[in-house]
Coordinates of C-alpha atoms in Angstrom, one line a residue:
M6 CA 88.8 82.8 114.2
P7 CA 85.9 85.0 113.0
E8 CA 86.5 88.3 111.3
P9 CA 85.4 91.5 113.1
L10 CA 82.5 92.0 110.7
H11 CA 80.4 93.4 113.6
E12 CA 82.6 96.5 113.7
L13 CA 81.7 97.3 110.0
T14 CA 78.7 99.1 108.6
D15 CA 76.2 97.3 106.4
R16 CA 77.6 98.9 103.3
E17 CA 81.2 97.9 104.3
R18 CA 80.0 94.3 104.7
E19 CA 78.4 94.5 101.2
L20 CA 81.7 95.7 99.8
L21 CA 83.5 92.7 101.3
G22 CA 81.1 90.4 99.5
E23 CA 81.7 92.2 96.3
A24 CA 85.4 91.9 96.7
E25 CA 85.1 88.1 97.1
E26 CA 83.1 88.0 94.0
L27 CA 85.6 90.2 91.9
A28 CA 88.5 88.1 93.1
A29 CA 87.0 84.7 92.3
R30 CA 85.3 85.7 89.1
Y31 CA 87.8 88.0 87.5
F32 CA 91.1 88.6 89.2
E33 CA 92.2 85.0 90.2
P34 CA 91.6 83.5 86.7
R35 CA 93.8 86.3 85.1
A36 CA 96.6 86.4 87.7
A37 CA 98.9 83.8 86.1
E38 CA 98.8 85.3 82.7
H39 CA 99.5 88.8 84.1
D40 CA 102.4 87.4 86.1
R41 CA 103.8 85.5 83.2
T42 CA 103.7 88.4 80.7
G43 CA 104.4 91.2 83.3
R44 CA 101.4 93.1 81.8
F45 CA 99.5 95.5 84.0
P46 CA 96.1 94.2 84.9
T47 CA 94.1 96.8 83.0
E48 CA 91.1 94.4 82.8
N49 CA 90.9 94.2 86.6
Y50 CA 90.9 98.0 86.9
D51 CA 88.2 98.2 84.3
V52 CA 86.1 96.1 86.6
L53 CA 86.9 98.2 89.7
K54 CA 86.0 101.3 87.8
E55 CA 82.7 99.7 86.5
R56 CA 81.9 99.0 90.2
R57 CA 82.8 102.7 91.1
L58 CA 85.4 101.5 93.6
M59 CA 88.2 104.0 92.9
G60 CA 86.5 106.2 95.5
L61 CA 86.7 103.5 98.2
T62 CA 88.7 105.6 100.5
V63 CA 87.4 109.0 99.4
P64 CA 85.5 110.7 102.3
A65 CA 81.8 110.2 102.0
E66 CA 81.2 114.1 102.1
Y67 CA 83.0 114.1 98.7
G68 CA 80.9 111.3 97.3
G69 CA 83.2 108.5 98.1
Q70 CA 82.6 105.3 100.1
G71 CA 84.5 106.6 103.1
I72 CA 85.5 103.1 104.1
S73 CA 87.2 102.7 107.5
P74 CA 90.8 101.4 107.7
L75 CA 89.7 98.2 109.2
A76 CA 87.1 97.6 106.5
Y77 CA 89.6 98.6 103.9
S78 CA 92.1 96.0 105.1
L79 CA 89.4 93.3 105.1
W80 CA 88.4 94.3 101.6
L81 CA 92.0 94.5 100.3
R82 CA 92.8 91.0 101.7
R83 CA 90.1 89.5 99.6
I84 CA 91.3 91.3 96.4
A85 CA 94.9 90.2 97.1
K86 CA 93.9 86.6 97.4
G87 CA 92.8 86.8 93.8
C88 CA 95.5 89.0 92.4
A89 CA 98.2 90.4 94.7
A90 CA 99.5 92.8 92.0
T91 CA 96.0 94.4 91.7
A92 CA 95.8 94.7 95.5
L93 CA 99.2 96.2 95.9
T94 CA 98.7 98.8 93.2
F95 CA 95.2 99.8 94.5
N96 CA 96.8 100.3 97.9
M97 CA 98.9 103.1 96.4
H98 CA 95.9 104.9 95.0
A99 CA 93.8 104.3 98.1
N100 CA 96.4 105.9 100.4
V101 CA 96.8 108.9 98.2
M102 CA 93.1 109.5 98.9
R103 CA 93.7 109.5 102.6
F104 CA 96.7 111.9 102.2
L105 CA 94.5 114.3 100.3
A106 CA 91.8 114.0 103.0
L107 CA 94.4 115.1 105.6
L108 CA 96.7 117.5 103.8
A109 CA 95.1 119.0 100.8
R110 CA 93.3 122.4 100.8
P111 CA 89.5 122.3 100.5
E112 CA 89.6 123.4 96.9
Q113 CA 92.1 120.7 96.0
Q114 CA 90.0 118.1 97.7
R115 CA 86.9 119.1 95.8
R116 CA 88.9 118.9 92.5
Y117 CA 90.9 115.8 93.1
F118 CA 88.1 113.8 94.7
G119 CA 85.8 114.9 92.0
W120 CA 88.0 113.4 89.4
V121 CA 88.1 110.1 91.3
V122 CA 84.4 109.9 92.1
E123 CA 83.0 111.2 88.8
R124 CA 85.6 109.9 86.4
Q125 CA 87.1 107.0 88.4
A126 CA 90.5 108.6 88.0
V127 CA 93.5 106.6 89.3
F128 CA 96.4 108.1 91.3
A129 CA 99.8 106.6 91.7
S130 CA 102.3 107.5 94.4
F131 CA 106.0 107.9 93.5
G132 CA 108.5 108.3 96.4
S133 CA 111.4 105.9 95.9
E134 CA 114.5 107.1 94.2
P135 CA 117.7 105.4 92.9
G136 CA 120.5 105.5 95.5
V137 CA 118.3 107.0 98.2
S138 CA 116.7 105.3 101.2
T139 CA 114.0 107.6 102.5
S140 CA 113.4 105.1 105.3
R141 CA 116.9 105.7 106.6
S142 CA 117.5 109.4 105.9
R143 CA 114.3 111.0 104.6
H144 CA 116.3 112.4 101.7
Y145 CA 115.3 113.1 98.1
D146 CA 117.5 113.8 95.1
S147 CA 114.6 115.1 93.2
L148 CA 114.0 118.8 93.7
A149 CA 111.2 121.2 93.3
T150 CA 112.7 124.6 92.5
C151 CA 110.4 127.5 93.4
V152 CA 109.4 129.6 90.4
P153 CA 106.7 132.2 89.9
G154 CA 103.3 130.5 90.1
G155 CA 104.6 127.2 91.4
A156 CA 107.6 124.9 91.1
E157 CA 109.8 123.2 88.5
L158 CA 110.4 119.6 89.3
T159 CA 113.3 117.5 88.1
G160 CA 114.3 114.0 89.3
T161 CA 114.1 110.3 88.8
K162 CA 111.8 108.0 90.6
H163 CA 111.9 104.2 90.5
F164 CA 109.6 101.3 91.6
C165 CA 106.8 103.5 90.2
S166 CA 103.9 101.1 90.5
L167 CA 101.0 102.1 88.1
V168 CA 103.3 104.2 85.9
G169 CA 101.9 104.5 82.5
Y170 CA 98.4 103.5 83.6
A171 CA 97.4 106.0 86.4
D172 CA 95.9 109.3 85.4
Y173 CA 97.7 111.3 88.0
Y174 CA 101.0 111.0 89.7
W175 CA 101.4 112.0 93.4
V176 CA 105.2 112.7 93.4
W177 CA 107.1 113.0 96.7
T178 CA 109.9 115.6 96.6
V179 CA 111.3 118.6 98.5
T180 CA 111.5 122.2 97.7
D181 CA 114.8 124.2 97.5
D182 CA 113.9 126.2 100.6
R183 CA 115.9 126.0 103.8
G184 CA 114.5 124.0 106.7
T185 CA 113.8 120.6 107.9
I186 CA 112.4 117.8 105.8
T187 CA 109.0 118.4 107.5
D188 CA 109.1 122.0 106.3
R189 CA 110.3 121.2 102.7
L190 CA 108.4 118.0 101.9
I191 CA 105.7 118.4 99.3
N192 CA 103.7 116.4 96.9
C193 CA 103.2 117.5 93.3
V194 CA 100.1 116.2 91.4
I195 CA 101.0 115.8 87.8
T196 CA 98.9 114.5 84.9
S197 CA 100.5 111.3 83.5
D198 CA 100.6 112.6 79.9
R199 CA 103.0 115.5 80.5
P200 CA 105.8 115.6 77.8
E201 CA 108.4 116.2 80.5
L202 CA 107.9 112.7 81.8
T203 CA 109.8 109.7 80.4
I204 CA 109.0 106.2 81.5
L205 CA 112.1 104.0 81.7
P206 CA 111.0 100.4 81.1
V207 CA 113.2 98.6 83.6
W208 CA 110.7 96.5 85.7
D209 CA 111.3 92.8 85.3
G210 CA 111.0 91.6 88.8
L211 CA 111.0 88.2 90.6
G212 CA 107.5 88.7 91.7
M213 CA 104.7 91.3 91.6
R214 CA 105.5 91.3 87.9
A215 CA 102.2 93.0 86.9
T216 CA 102.6 96.1 89.0
A217 CA 104.1 98.2 86.1
S218 CA 106.8 99.3 88.5
D219 CA 109.1 101.0 85.9
S220 CA 111.1 104.1 86.6
L221 CA 110.1 107.7 85.7
R222 CA 112.4 110.5 84.6
I223 CA 111.0 114.0 85.3
E224 CA 112.8 116.9 83.5
R225 CA 112.0 120.5 84.4
C226 CA 108.2 119.9 84.8
F227 CA 106.3 122.9 85.9
V228 CA 103.7 122.3 88.6
S229 CA 101.3 125.1 89.4
Q230 CA 100.8 126.1 93.0
E231 CA 97.3 124.8 92.9
D232 CA 98.7 121.3 92.3
I233 CA 101.3 121.4 95.2
V234 CA 100.3 119.9 98.5
P235 CA 102.6 120.7 101.6
S236 CA 103.1 117.2 103.1
G237 CA 105.0 117.5 106.3
G238 CA 101.9 116.5 108.1
V239 CA 102.4 112.9 106.6
I240 CA 105.4 112.6 108.9
T241 CA 104.0 114.2 112.0
S242 CA 100.5 112.5 111.8
G243 CA 101.7 108.9 111.2
I244 CA 99.1 108.6 108.4
I245 CA 101.9 107.3 106.1
M246 CA 101.6 104.1 108.0
G247 CA 98.5 103.4 105.9
F248 CA 100.9 102.1 103.1
S249 CA 102.2 99.6 105.6
L250 CA 98.7 98.5 106.7
G251 CA 98.1 97.7 103.0
Y252 CA 101.4 95.8 102.7
A253 CA 100.7 93.8 105.8
T254 CA 97.3 92.9 104.4
V255 CA 98.7 91.7 101.1
Y256 CA 101.4 89.6 102.9
T257 CA 98.6 88.0 105.0
A258 CA 96.6 87.3 101.9
L259 CA 99.4 85.5 100.2
A260 CA 100.1 83.4 103.2
E261 CA 96.4 82.6 103.5
A262 CA 96.0 81.7 99.8
S263 CA 99.0 79.4 100.0
L264 CA 97.7 77.5 103.0
E265 CA 94.2 77.2 101.5
Y266 CA 95.6 75.8 98.3
V267 CA 97.8 73.3 99.8
T268 CA 95.1 72.3 102.3
R269 CA 92.7 71.5 99.4
H270 CA 95.5 69.5 97.8
L271 CA 96.2 67.4 100.9
R272 CA 92.5 66.7 101.5
G273 CA 91.9 65.6 97.9
T274 CA 95.0 63.6 97.2
V275 CA 95.4 59.9 97.8
V276 CA 98.8 58.4 97.0
R277 CA 98.6 55.1 95.1
G278 CA 98.8 52.2 97.5
E279 CA 97.3 54.1 100.4
A280 CA 93.8 54.2 101.7
S281 CA 93.6 57.7 103.1
P282 CA 94.4 61.1 101.7
L283 CA 97.6 63.0 102.5
A284 CA 95.6 65.1 104.9
Q285 CA 95.7 62.1 107.3
D286 CA 99.5 62.0 107.5
P287 CA 100.5 63.1 111.0
V288 CA 103.6 64.8 109.9
L289 CA 101.8 66.9 107.4
R290 CA 98.9 67.6 109.8
R291 CA 101.3 69.1 112.3
Q292 CA 102.8 71.4 109.7
V293 CA 99.5 72.6 108.5
A294 CA 98.5 73.3 112.1
E295 CA 101.6 75.4 112.6
L296 CA 101.0 77.4 109.5
R297 CA 97.3 78.0 110.3
V298 CA 98.3 79.5 113.7
Q299 CA 100.7 81.8 112.0
V300 CA 98.2 82.9 109.4
E301 CA 95.5 83.5 112.0
A302 CA 97.9 85.5 114.2
A303 CA 98.8 87.7 111.2
K304 CA 95.2 88.3 110.4
Q305 CA 94.5 89.4 114.0
L306 CA 97.4 91.8 113.9
T307 CA 96.2 93.3 110.7
Y308 CA 92.8 93.9 112.3
E309 CA 94.5 95.7 115.2
A310 CA 96.5 97.7 112.8
G311 CA 93.3 98.7 110.9
R312 CA 91.7 99.8 114.2
A313 CA 94.8 101.8 115.1
M314 CA 94.8 103.7 111.8
A315 CA 91.4 105.1 112.7
K316 CA 92.7 106.5 116.0
P317 CA 94.4 110.0 116.4
D318 CA 97.5 108.8 118.2
P319 CA 100.5 108.7 115.7
G320 CA 102.6 106.8 118.1
L321 CA 100.0 104.0 118.4
R322 CA 99.6 103.9 114.6
A323 CA 103.4 103.5 114.2
L324 CA 103.7 100.7 116.9
I325 CA 100.7 98.5 115.9
V326 CA 101.1 98.8 112.1
S327 CA 104.8 98.1 112.5
E328 CA 104.0 95.0 114.5
A329 CA 101.6 93.9 111.8
K330 CA 103.9 94.6 108.8
Y331 CA 106.8 92.9 110.5
F332 CA 104.9 89.8 111.6
A333 CA 102.7 89.4 108.4
G334 CA 105.9 89.8 106.3
E335 CA 107.7 87.0 108.2
V336 CA 104.6 84.8 108.0
A337 CA 104.2 85.3 104.3
L338 CA 107.8 84.3 103.7
E339 CA 107.5 81.1 105.8
V340 CA 104.1 80.0 104.8
T341 CA 104.5 80.4 101.0
S342 CA 107.9 78.6 101.3
R343 CA 106.6 75.7 103.4
A344 CA 103.5 75.3 101.4
L345 CA 105.7 74.5 98.4
G346 CA 107.3 71.7 100.4
L347 CA 104.0 70.4 101.6
F348 CA 102.7 70.2 98.1
G349 CA 105.6 68.5 96.7
G350 CA 107.6 68.9 93.4
R351 CA 104.7 69.8 91.3
G352 CA 104.2 72.9 93.4
A353 CA 107.1 74.6 91.5
L354 CA 105.2 74.3 88.2
R355 CA 104.1 77.7 86.7
S356 CA 100.8 76.1 86.0
L357 CA 100.0 76.2 89.7
P358 CA 99.8 79.3 91.9
L359 CA 102.0 78.3 94.8
E360 CA 105.3 79.4 93.2
R361 CA 103.7 82.8 92.2
Y362 CA 102.6 83.3 95.8
F363 CA 106.1 82.6 97.0
R364 CA 107.7 85.0 94.4
D365 CA 105.1 87.7 95.2
A366 CA 105.7 87.3 98.9
R367 CA 109.6 87.4 98.5
T368 CA 109.3 90.6 96.4
T369 CA 106.6 92.6 98.2
T370 CA 108.1 92.0 101.6
L371 CA 111.1 94.1 100.4
M372 CA 108.9 97.2 100.3
P373 CA 110.0 100.0 102.7
P374 CA 110.1 100.4 105.6
N375 CA 111.9 97.0 105.8
N376 CA 111.4 94.6 108.7
E377 CA 114.4 95.9 110.5
R378 CA 113.0 99.4 110.5
M379 CA 109.7 97.9 111.8
L380 CA 111.5 96.3 114.7
Q381 CA 113.3 99.6 115.5
N382 CA 109.8 101.2 115.7
I383 CA 108.6 98.5 118.0
A384 CA 111.7 98.6 120.2
A385 CA 111.4 102.4 120.5
A386 CA 107.9 102.1 121.7
E387 CA 108.7 99.4 124.1
L388 CA 112.0 100.6 125.5
D389 CA 112.3 104.3 125.0
S390 CA 108.9 105.1 126.6
A391 CA 109.8 102.8 129.5
A392 CA 113.1 104.7 129.9
V393 CA 111.2 108.0 130.1
E394 CA 108.8 106.6 132.6
D395 CA 111.8 105.3 134.7
A396 CA 113.4 108.7 134.6
Q397 CA 110.2 110.4 135.8
A398 CA 109.7 108.0 138.6

């Protein structure tokens, strides 16, 4: 099915073409080595910076591209087909830009966006903590203690993608004030070279190995008031679902890349003693057809999620993005697994990308909120609203 390119601006369509070029020319040829060594794809970010793409989601009035959520999803899918680790980490940076546009004070926006647009600075987002499930309880063990002129931050963050590479860390935490999580939730912007920060080199994952997702220990780090952003609006606005839009996009890209790779193999492989390529086998044809339907459905849901993120209704954002993240995650797991079976035993070789697609899909689909939480969001929209309507009838 065709992509909704007619909904994009001319500049956004140009950016999609550029993303295809970057993925094919630079990112895909390097992906296997980055996966094998677990080394962060610095070279890929060098290219992104050369193309002035760190400001992709920075509002146009601050000098950025101001790309729409739908266009962003289409752009990110192209990057992810070349290197999923590059796409996943870029999604962290891109969403911090959207949070700043919504939550930061004007003087903060001018300063932070200026760093990104003028110097191509990179922001990382650190929310996860050991022993804490923010998707279940919205609780943080890290704490920002109020002190004169700002706050003193102490805590440990894990799964810190981009740690050690990003220039600035957008750290989720709570103040020691009384009140609800919405009242106490803040983000601290910290330069990555602060001496109070210690990287704990623990990341050696099944997949997404090049994301540099080590842990970070923060010990009594002073953050001035000018670098503290009250972030309760992230919860009430639904803007945090932008992370999940990016995840759904990466899942879809992994499924699509797997299907495309195995399809090329089936078209071009003739088994000795047979006259026709494997693509003519009726059993294999049926399986490919089933997988194509799933991939196309996942793409359509991510398009809808991109459109929803541009609308003001937080409930709509939560519902449609939850649908996309849930379905795309399930599709990625099934398609990358079945593609290995369709390809045959050689598909498990590290010299081919199929096993990497499978490992990346299995790893990245664990990212919160998990699929059970997505289903809860969907059920709440479908059943709770109906219950309210019934009660009012």
